[in-house]
Coordinates of C-alpha atoms and ligand atoms in Angstrom, one line a residue:
X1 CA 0.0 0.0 0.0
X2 CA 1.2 3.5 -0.7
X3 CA -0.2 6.4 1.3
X4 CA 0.2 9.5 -0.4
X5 CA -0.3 12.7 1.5
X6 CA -1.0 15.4 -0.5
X7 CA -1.4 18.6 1.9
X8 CA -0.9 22.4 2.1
X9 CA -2.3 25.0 -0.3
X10 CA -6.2 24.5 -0.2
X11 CA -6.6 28.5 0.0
X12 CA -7.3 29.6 -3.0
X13 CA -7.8 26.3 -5.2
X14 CA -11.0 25.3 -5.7
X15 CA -11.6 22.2 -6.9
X16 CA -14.2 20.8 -9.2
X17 CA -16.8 18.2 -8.6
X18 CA -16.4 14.5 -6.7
X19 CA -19.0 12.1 -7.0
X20 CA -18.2 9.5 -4.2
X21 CA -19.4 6.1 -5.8
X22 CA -19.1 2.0 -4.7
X23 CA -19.5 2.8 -1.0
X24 CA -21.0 -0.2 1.2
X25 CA -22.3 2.4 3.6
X26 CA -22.4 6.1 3.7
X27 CA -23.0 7.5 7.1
X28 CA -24.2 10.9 6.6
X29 CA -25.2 12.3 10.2
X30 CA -27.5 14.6 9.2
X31 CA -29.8 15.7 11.2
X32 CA -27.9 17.7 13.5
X33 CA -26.9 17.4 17.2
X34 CA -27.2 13.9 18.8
X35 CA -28.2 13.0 22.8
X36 CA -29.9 10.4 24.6
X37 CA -31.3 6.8 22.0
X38 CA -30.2 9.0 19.1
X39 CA -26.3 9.2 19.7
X40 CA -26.0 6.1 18.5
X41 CA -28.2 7.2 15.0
X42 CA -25.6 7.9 12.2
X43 CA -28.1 8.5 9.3
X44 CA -26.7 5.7 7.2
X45 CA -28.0 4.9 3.2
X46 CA -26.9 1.2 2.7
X47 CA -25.8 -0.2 -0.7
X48 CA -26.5 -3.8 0.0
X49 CA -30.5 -2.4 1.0
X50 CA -30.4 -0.7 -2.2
X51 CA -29.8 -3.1 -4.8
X52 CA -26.1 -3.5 -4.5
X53 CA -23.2 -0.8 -4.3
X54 CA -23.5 -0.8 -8.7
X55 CA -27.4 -0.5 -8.6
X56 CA -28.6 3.1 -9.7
X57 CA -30.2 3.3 -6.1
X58 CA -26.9 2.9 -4.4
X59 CA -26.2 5.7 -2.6
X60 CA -23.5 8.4 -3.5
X61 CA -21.9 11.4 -2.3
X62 CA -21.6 14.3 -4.9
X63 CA -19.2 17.4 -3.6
X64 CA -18.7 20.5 -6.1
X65 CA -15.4 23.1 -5.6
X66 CA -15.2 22.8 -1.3
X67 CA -19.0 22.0 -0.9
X68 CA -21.8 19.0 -0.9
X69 CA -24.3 19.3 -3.3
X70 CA -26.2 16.1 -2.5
X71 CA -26.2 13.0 -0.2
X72 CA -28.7 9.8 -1.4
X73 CA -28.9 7.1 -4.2
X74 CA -27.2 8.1 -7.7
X75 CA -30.0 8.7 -9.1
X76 CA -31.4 11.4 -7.0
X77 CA -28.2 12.8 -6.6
X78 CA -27.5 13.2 -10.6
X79 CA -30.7 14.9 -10.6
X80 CA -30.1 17.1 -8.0
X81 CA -27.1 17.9 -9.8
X82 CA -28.6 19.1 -13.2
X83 CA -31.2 20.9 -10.6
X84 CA -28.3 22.9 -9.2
X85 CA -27.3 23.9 -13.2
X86 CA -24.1 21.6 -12.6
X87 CA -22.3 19.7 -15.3
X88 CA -22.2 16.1 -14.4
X89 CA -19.5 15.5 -16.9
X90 CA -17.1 17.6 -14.3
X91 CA -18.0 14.9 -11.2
X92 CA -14.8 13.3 -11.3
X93 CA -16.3 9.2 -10.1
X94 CA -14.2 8.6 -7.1
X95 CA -14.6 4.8 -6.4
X96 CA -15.1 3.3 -2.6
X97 CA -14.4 0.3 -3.3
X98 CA -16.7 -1.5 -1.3
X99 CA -15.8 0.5 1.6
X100 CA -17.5 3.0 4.2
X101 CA -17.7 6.5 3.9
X102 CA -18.3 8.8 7.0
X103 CA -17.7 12.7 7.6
X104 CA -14.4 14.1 7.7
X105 CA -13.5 13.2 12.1
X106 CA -13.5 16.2 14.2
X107 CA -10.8 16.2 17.3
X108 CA -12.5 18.9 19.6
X109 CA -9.6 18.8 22.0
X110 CA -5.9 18.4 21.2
X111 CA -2.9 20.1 22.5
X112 CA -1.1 20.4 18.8
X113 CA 1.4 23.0 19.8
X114 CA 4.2 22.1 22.3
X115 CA 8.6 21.7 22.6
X116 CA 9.9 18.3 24.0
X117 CA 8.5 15.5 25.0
X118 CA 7.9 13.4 28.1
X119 CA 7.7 9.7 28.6
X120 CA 9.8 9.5 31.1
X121 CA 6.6 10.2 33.1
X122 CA 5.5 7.2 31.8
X123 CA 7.8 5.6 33.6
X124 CA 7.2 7.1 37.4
X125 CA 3.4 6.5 36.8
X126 CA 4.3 2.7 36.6
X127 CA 6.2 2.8 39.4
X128 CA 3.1 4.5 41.6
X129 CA 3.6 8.6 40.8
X130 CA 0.3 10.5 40.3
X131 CA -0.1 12.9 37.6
X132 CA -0.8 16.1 40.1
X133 CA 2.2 14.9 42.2
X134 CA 4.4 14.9 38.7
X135 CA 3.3 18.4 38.1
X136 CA 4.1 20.2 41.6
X137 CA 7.6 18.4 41.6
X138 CA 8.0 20.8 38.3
X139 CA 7.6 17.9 36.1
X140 CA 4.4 17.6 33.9
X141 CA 2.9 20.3 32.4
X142 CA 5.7 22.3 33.2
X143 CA 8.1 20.6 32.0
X144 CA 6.8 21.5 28.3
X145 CA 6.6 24.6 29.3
X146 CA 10.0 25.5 29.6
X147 CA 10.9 23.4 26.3
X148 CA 7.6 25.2 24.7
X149 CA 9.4 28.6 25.4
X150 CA 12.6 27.7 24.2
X151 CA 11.4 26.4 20.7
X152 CA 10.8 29.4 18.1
X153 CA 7.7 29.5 15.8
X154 CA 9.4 27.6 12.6
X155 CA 10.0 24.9 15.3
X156 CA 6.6 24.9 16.5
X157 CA 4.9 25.2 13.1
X158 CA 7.4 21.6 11.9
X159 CA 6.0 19.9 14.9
X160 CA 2.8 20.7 14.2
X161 CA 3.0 20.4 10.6
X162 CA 3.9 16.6 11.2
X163 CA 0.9 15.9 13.7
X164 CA -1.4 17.0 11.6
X165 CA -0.2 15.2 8.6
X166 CA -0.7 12.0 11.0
X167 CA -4.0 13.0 12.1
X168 CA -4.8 13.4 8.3
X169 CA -3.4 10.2 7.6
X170 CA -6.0 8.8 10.5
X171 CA -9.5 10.4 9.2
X172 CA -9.3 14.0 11.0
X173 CA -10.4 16.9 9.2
X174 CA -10.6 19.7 11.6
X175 CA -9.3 20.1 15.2
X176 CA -9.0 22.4 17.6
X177 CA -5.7 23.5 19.3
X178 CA -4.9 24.9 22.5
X179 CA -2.2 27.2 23.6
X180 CA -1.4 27.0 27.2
X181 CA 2.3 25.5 27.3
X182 CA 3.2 29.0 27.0
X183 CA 1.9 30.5 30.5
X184 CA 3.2 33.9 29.6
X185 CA 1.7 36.7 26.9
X186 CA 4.4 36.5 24.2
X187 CA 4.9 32.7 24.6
X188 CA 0.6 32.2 24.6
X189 CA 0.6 34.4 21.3
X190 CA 3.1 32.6 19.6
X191 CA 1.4 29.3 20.0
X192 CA -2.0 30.8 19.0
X193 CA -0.7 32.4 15.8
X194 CA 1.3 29.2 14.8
X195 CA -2.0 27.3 15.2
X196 CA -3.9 30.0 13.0
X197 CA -1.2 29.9 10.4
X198 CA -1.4 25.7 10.5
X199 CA -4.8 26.2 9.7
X200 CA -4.8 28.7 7.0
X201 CA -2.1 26.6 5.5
X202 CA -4.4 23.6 5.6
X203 CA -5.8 20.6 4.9
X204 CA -7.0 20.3 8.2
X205 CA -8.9 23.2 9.3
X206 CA -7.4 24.4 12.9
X207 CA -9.5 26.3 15.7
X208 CA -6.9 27.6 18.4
X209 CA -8.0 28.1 21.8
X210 CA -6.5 30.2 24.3
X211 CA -5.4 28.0 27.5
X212 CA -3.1 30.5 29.9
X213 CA -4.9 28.8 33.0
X214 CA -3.3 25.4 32.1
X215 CA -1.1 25.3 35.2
X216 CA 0.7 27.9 37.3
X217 CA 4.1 28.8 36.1
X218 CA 7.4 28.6 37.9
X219 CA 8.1 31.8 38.5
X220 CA 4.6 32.5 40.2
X221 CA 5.1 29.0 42.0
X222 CA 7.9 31.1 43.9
X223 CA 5.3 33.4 45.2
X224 CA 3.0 32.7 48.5
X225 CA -0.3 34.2 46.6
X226 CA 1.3 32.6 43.4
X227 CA -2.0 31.1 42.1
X228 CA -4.1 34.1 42.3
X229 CA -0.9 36.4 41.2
X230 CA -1.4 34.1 38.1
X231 CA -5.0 34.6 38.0
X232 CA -5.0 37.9 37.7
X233 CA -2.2 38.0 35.5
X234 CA -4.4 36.1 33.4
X235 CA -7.2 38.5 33.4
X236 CA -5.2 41.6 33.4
X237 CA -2.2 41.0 31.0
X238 CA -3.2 38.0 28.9
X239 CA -6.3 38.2 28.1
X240 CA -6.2 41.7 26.8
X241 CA -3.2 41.0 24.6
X242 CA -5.2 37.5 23.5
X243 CA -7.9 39.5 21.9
X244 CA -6.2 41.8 20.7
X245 CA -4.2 39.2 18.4
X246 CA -7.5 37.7 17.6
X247 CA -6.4 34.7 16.7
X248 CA -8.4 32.3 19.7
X249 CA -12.0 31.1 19.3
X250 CA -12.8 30.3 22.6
X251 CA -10.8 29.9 25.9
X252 CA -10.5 27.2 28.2
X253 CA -8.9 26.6 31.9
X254 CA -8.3 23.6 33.4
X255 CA -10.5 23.5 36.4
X256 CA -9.0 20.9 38.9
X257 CA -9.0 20.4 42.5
X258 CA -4.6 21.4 42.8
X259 CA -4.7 23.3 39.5
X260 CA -7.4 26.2 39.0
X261 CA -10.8 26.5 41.5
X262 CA -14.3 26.4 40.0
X263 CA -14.5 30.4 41.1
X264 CA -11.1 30.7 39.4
X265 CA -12.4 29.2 36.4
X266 CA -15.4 30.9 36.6
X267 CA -13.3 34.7 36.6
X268 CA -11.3 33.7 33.5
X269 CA -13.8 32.2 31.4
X270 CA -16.4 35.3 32.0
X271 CA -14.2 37.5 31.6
X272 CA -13.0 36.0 28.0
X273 CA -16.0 35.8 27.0
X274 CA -16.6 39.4 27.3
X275 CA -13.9 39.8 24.6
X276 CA -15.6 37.3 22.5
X277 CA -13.9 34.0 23.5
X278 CA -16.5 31.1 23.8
X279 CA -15.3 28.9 26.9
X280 CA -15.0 25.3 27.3
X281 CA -13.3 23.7 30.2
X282 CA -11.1 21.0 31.6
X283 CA -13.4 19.5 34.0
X284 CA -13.5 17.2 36.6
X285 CA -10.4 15.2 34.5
X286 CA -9.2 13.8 38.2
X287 CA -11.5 14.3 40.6
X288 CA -15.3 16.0 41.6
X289 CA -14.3 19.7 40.9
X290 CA -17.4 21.9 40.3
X291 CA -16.1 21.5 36.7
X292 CA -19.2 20.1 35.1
X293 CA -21.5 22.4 37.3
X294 CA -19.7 25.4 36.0
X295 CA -19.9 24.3 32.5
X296 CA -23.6 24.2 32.5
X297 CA -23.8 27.5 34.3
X298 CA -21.7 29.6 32.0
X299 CA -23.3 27.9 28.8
X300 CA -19.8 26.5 27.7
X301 CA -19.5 25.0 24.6
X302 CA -18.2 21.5 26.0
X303 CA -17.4 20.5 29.1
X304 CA -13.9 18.3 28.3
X305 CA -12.8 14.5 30.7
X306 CA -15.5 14.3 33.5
X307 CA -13.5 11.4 34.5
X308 CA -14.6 11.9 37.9
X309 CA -17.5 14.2 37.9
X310 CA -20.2 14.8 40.7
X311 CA -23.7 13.4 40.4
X312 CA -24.5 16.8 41.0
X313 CA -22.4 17.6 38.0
X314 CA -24.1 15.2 36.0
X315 CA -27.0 16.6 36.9
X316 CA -26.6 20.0 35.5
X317 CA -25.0 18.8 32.1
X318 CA -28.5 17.2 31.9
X319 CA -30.4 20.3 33.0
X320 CA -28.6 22.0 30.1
X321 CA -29.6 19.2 27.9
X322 CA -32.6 20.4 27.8
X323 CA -32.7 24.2 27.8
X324 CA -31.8 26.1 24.7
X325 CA -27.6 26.1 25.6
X326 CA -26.8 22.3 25.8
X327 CA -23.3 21.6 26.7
X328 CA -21.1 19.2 25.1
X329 CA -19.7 16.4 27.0
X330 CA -16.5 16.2 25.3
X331 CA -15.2 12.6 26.7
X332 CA -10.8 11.9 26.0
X333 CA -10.8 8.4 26.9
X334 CA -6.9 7.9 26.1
X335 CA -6.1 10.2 28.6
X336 CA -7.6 7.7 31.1
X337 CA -6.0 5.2 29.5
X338 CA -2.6 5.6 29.3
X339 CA -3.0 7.5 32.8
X340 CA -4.0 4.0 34.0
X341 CA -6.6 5.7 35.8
X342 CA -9.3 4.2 37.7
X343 CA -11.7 6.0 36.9
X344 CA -13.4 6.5 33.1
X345 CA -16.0 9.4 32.5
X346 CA -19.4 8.0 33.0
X347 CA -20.4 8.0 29.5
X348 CA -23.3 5.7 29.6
X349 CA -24.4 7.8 32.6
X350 CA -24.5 11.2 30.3
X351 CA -25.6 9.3 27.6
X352 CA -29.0 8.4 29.2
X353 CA -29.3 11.3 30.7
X354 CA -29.5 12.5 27.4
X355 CA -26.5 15.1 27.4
X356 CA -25.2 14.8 23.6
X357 CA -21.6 13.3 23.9
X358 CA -18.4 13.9 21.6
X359 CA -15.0 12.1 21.8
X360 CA -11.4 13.9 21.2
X361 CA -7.5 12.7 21.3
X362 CA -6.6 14.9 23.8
X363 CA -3.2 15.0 21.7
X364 CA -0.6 16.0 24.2
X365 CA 2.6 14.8 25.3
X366 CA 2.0 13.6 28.9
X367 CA -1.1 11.9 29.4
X368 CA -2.3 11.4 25.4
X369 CA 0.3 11.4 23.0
X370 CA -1.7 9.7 20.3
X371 CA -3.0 11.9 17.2
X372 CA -5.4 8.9 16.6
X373 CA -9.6 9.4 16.5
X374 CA -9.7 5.8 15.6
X375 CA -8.2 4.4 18.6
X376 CA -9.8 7.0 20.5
X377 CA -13.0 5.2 18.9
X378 CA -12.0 1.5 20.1
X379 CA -11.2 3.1 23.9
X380 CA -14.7 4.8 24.1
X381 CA -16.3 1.2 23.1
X382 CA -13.6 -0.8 25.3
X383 CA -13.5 1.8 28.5
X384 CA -16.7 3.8 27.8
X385 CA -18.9 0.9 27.1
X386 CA -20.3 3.4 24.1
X387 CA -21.5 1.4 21.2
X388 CA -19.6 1.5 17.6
X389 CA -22.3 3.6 16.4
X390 CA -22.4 6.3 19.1
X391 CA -19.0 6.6 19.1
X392 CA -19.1 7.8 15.5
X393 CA -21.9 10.6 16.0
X394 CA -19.5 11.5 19.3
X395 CA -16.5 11.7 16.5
X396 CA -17.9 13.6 13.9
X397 CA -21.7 15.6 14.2
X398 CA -21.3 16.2 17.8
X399 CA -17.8 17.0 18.1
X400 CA -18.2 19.3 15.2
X401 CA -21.4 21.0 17.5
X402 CA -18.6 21.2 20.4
X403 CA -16.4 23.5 18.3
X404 CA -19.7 25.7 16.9
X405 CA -19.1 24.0 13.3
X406 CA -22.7 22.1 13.5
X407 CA -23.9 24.2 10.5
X408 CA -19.9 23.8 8.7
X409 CA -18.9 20.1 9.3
X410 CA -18.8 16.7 11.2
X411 CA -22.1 15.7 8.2
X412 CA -22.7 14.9 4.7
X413 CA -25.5 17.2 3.9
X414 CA -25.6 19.7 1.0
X415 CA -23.8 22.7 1.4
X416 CA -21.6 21.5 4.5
X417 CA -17.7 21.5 3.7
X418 CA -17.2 18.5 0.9
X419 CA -14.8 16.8 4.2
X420 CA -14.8 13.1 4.1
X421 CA -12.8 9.9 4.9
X422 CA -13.5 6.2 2.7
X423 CA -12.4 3.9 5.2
X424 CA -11.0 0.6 4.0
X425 CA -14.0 -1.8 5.5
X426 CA -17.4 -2.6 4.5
X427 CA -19.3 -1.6 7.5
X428 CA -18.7 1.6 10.5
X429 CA -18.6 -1.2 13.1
X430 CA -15.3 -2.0 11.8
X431 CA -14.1 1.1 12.4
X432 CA -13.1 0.5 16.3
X433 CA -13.1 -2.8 15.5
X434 CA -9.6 -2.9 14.2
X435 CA -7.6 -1.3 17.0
X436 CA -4.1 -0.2 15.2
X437 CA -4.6 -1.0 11.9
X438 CA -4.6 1.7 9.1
X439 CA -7.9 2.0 7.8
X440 CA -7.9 5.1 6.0
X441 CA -8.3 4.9 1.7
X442 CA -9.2 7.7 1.2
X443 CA -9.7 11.7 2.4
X444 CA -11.0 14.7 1.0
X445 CA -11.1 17.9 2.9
X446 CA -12.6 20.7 0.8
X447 CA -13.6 18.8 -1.8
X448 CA -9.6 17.9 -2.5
X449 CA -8.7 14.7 -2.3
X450 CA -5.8 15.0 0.3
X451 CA -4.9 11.5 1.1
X452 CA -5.1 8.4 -1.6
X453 CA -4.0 5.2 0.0
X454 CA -5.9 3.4 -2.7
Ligands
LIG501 O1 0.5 18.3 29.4 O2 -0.3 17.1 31.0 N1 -4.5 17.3 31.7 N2 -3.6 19.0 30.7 C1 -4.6 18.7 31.6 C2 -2.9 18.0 30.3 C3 -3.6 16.9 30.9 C4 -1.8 18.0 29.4 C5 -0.5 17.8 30.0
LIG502 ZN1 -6.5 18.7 27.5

């Protein structure tokens, strides 16, 4: 097999027109948002239900420059075409082999940008360390701090370049990307404007967010009021300069019992919204932290881990569930993983309660240095107890809701972004079903085919 990665340069090609053809299943996820029985409904048209994958009731995909024109079996789709005034003879057939098409993933949560490395951390977990216990002996997240501050932005921008050409490789279309191994203004800036620039460079489309409450920095750490010091440092010298650069979408803080208080949280994440900054949260990743309570109060966009979150918590991501600002359970189940944790985030829990759920990576290099959604699948079925099928909803529509792209991607629906992976197996099952394997055939982002592993 050769796997051919074609990236860079989508700004200002446009493409012609795909038509996606000899799929076994197409799973298009319209329909919008997913909670409760339907997070496990991935709106799939079946070949074998059809007539067979060359019968013209198959269904096909037909994208046009970086759009979807329509979604259903050939036929209705070649008719929509000539209704849209489009020339069919400019579909270039792209052939799925007998394989499954889905939406382009979407990683809500990574950490692309960062110097160093750490698996020697690896190492004192096995032999008993805890993760918080890591981080106040300097280790941790500070750790990549100091080797984040030392690396300049061309370094940066040739890490990130080659995690998003793996995340590529694995299905992932869009991400988001925090800052927050900066902890200072000109270090935060630099990591937010190398993420933009990834993005604008493209294939994969890159929505930074500004983390300066990821952990308190050494030279605070000196100080007896050193956490608040950094707080307001936070409100008063970086969140100015933030939006002023304009570069971050939203803004996030790790809320954690040790790390940043609820109240804390609640300061930063008000305050940045006032500047325009949606918030989302690390909450309740360790232990019961008013994290999921104060994501339903401040109408975050997603509430990120709850591997330990209160019943109370719970409680309120369900209230919000229901009201007109429903907060995104955003669940990183290789983080508990290869934390060897033991606890996972109750996802069958939110699940009935009916809060919609979405999965991420978590990419980082302490506690989830895999670039992979697909694993990040089989560990939400394996861990999570999540089905196969709700697992791809949580990957794709919903994760795309969790980043305010519900109307833009994670569905195959006309006029969303023409972003889609042909996986290599007949059925979506398969998908977590083959933990390490490369399943990928095919990607398109934009309506560009970006990877060919056919
Ligand atoms: O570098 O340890 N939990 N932030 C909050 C992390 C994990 C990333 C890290
Ligand atoms: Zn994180």
């Amino acid at each position: 097999m050769t796997l051919r990665i074609i990236s860079g340069g989508r700004r200002g090609f446009e493409a012609e027109g795909l038509l996606v053809v000899g799929a076994a299943e197409i799973h298009t996820m319209a329909g919008g948002l997913r909670r409760g029985p339907a997070q496990g409904d991935t709106a799939v048209l079946d070949a074998a239900s059809a007539g067979g994958p060359g019968s013209p009731d198959a269904p096909v995909v037909a994208t046009w420059q970086s759009r979807i024109v329509a979604v259903g079996s050939r036929r209705a789709v070649e008719r929509a075409i000539a209704g849209e005034g489009l020339p069919l003879e400019r579909f270039a057939p792209l052939d799925a082999d007998g394989g499954t098409v889905t939406p382009g993933l979407v990683d809500p949560h990574t950490h692309l940008l960062f110097g160093g490395s750490r698996e020697g951390e690896l190492l004192l977990r096995q032999r008993g360390a805890g993760y918080l216990e890591i981080l106040a002996s300097g280790g941790g997240i500070l750790s990549t701090v100091a080797a984040t501050r030392a690396a300049d932005e061309e370094a940066l921008a040739a890490h990130g370049r080659a995690w998003l050409g793996e995340m590529l490789a694995h299905g992932t279309t869009t991400i988001e990307a925090k800052s927050g191994y900066g902890l200072d203004l000109a270090s935060e800036l630099r990591l937010l404007e190398v993420a933009h620039q990834l993005g604008r460079e493209g294939p994969i489309d890159v929505l930074p967010t500004y983390l300066g409450a990821h952990a308190v920095p050494a030279e605070f750490r000196v100080r007896p009021d050193g956490t608040e010091a950094y707080v307001r440092n936070v409100l008063e010298e970086q969140l100015p300069g933030v939006a002023a650069q304009g570069r971050a979408r939203f803004c996030d803080v790790f809320c954690e019992e040790g790390v940043f208080t609820a109240g804390q949280s609640r300061r930063i994440l008000e305050a940045a919204a006032a500047y325009g900054m949606a918030p989302r949260l690390h909450a309740d990743e360790l232990a019961p932290s008013g994290g999921a309570e104060l994501a339903a109060e401040i109408h975050a966009a997603s509430a990120d881990h709850l591997g330990n979150p209160s019943e109370e918590g719970i409680a309120a991501l369900a209230d919000a569930a229901r009201s007109d600002h429903p907060v995104v359970a955003t669940l990183l189940p290789a983080t508990t993983w290869f934390l060897m944790a033991d606890h996972v985030a109750p996802a069958r829990k939110l699940i009935e309660a009916g809060v919609p759920v979405a999965l991420g990576t978590d990419f980082n290099p302490g506690t989830s240095p895999t670039p992979s959604m697909p694993l990040v699948l089989t560990l939400a079925c394996l861990t999570l107890k999540m089905t196969p099928s709700e697992t791809l909803t949580a990957a794709t529509v919903n994760a795309a809701h969790a980043l305010g792209l519900g109307d833009q991607a994670g569905s195959l629906e006309p006029g969303r972004q023409a972003d889609l992976v042909i996986w290599r197996v007949p059925n979506a099952a398969q998908i977590p079903y083959w933990p390490g394997a490369d399943l990928v055939r095919t990607v398109v982002k934009r309506g560009r085919i970006v990877v060919d592993a056919s």
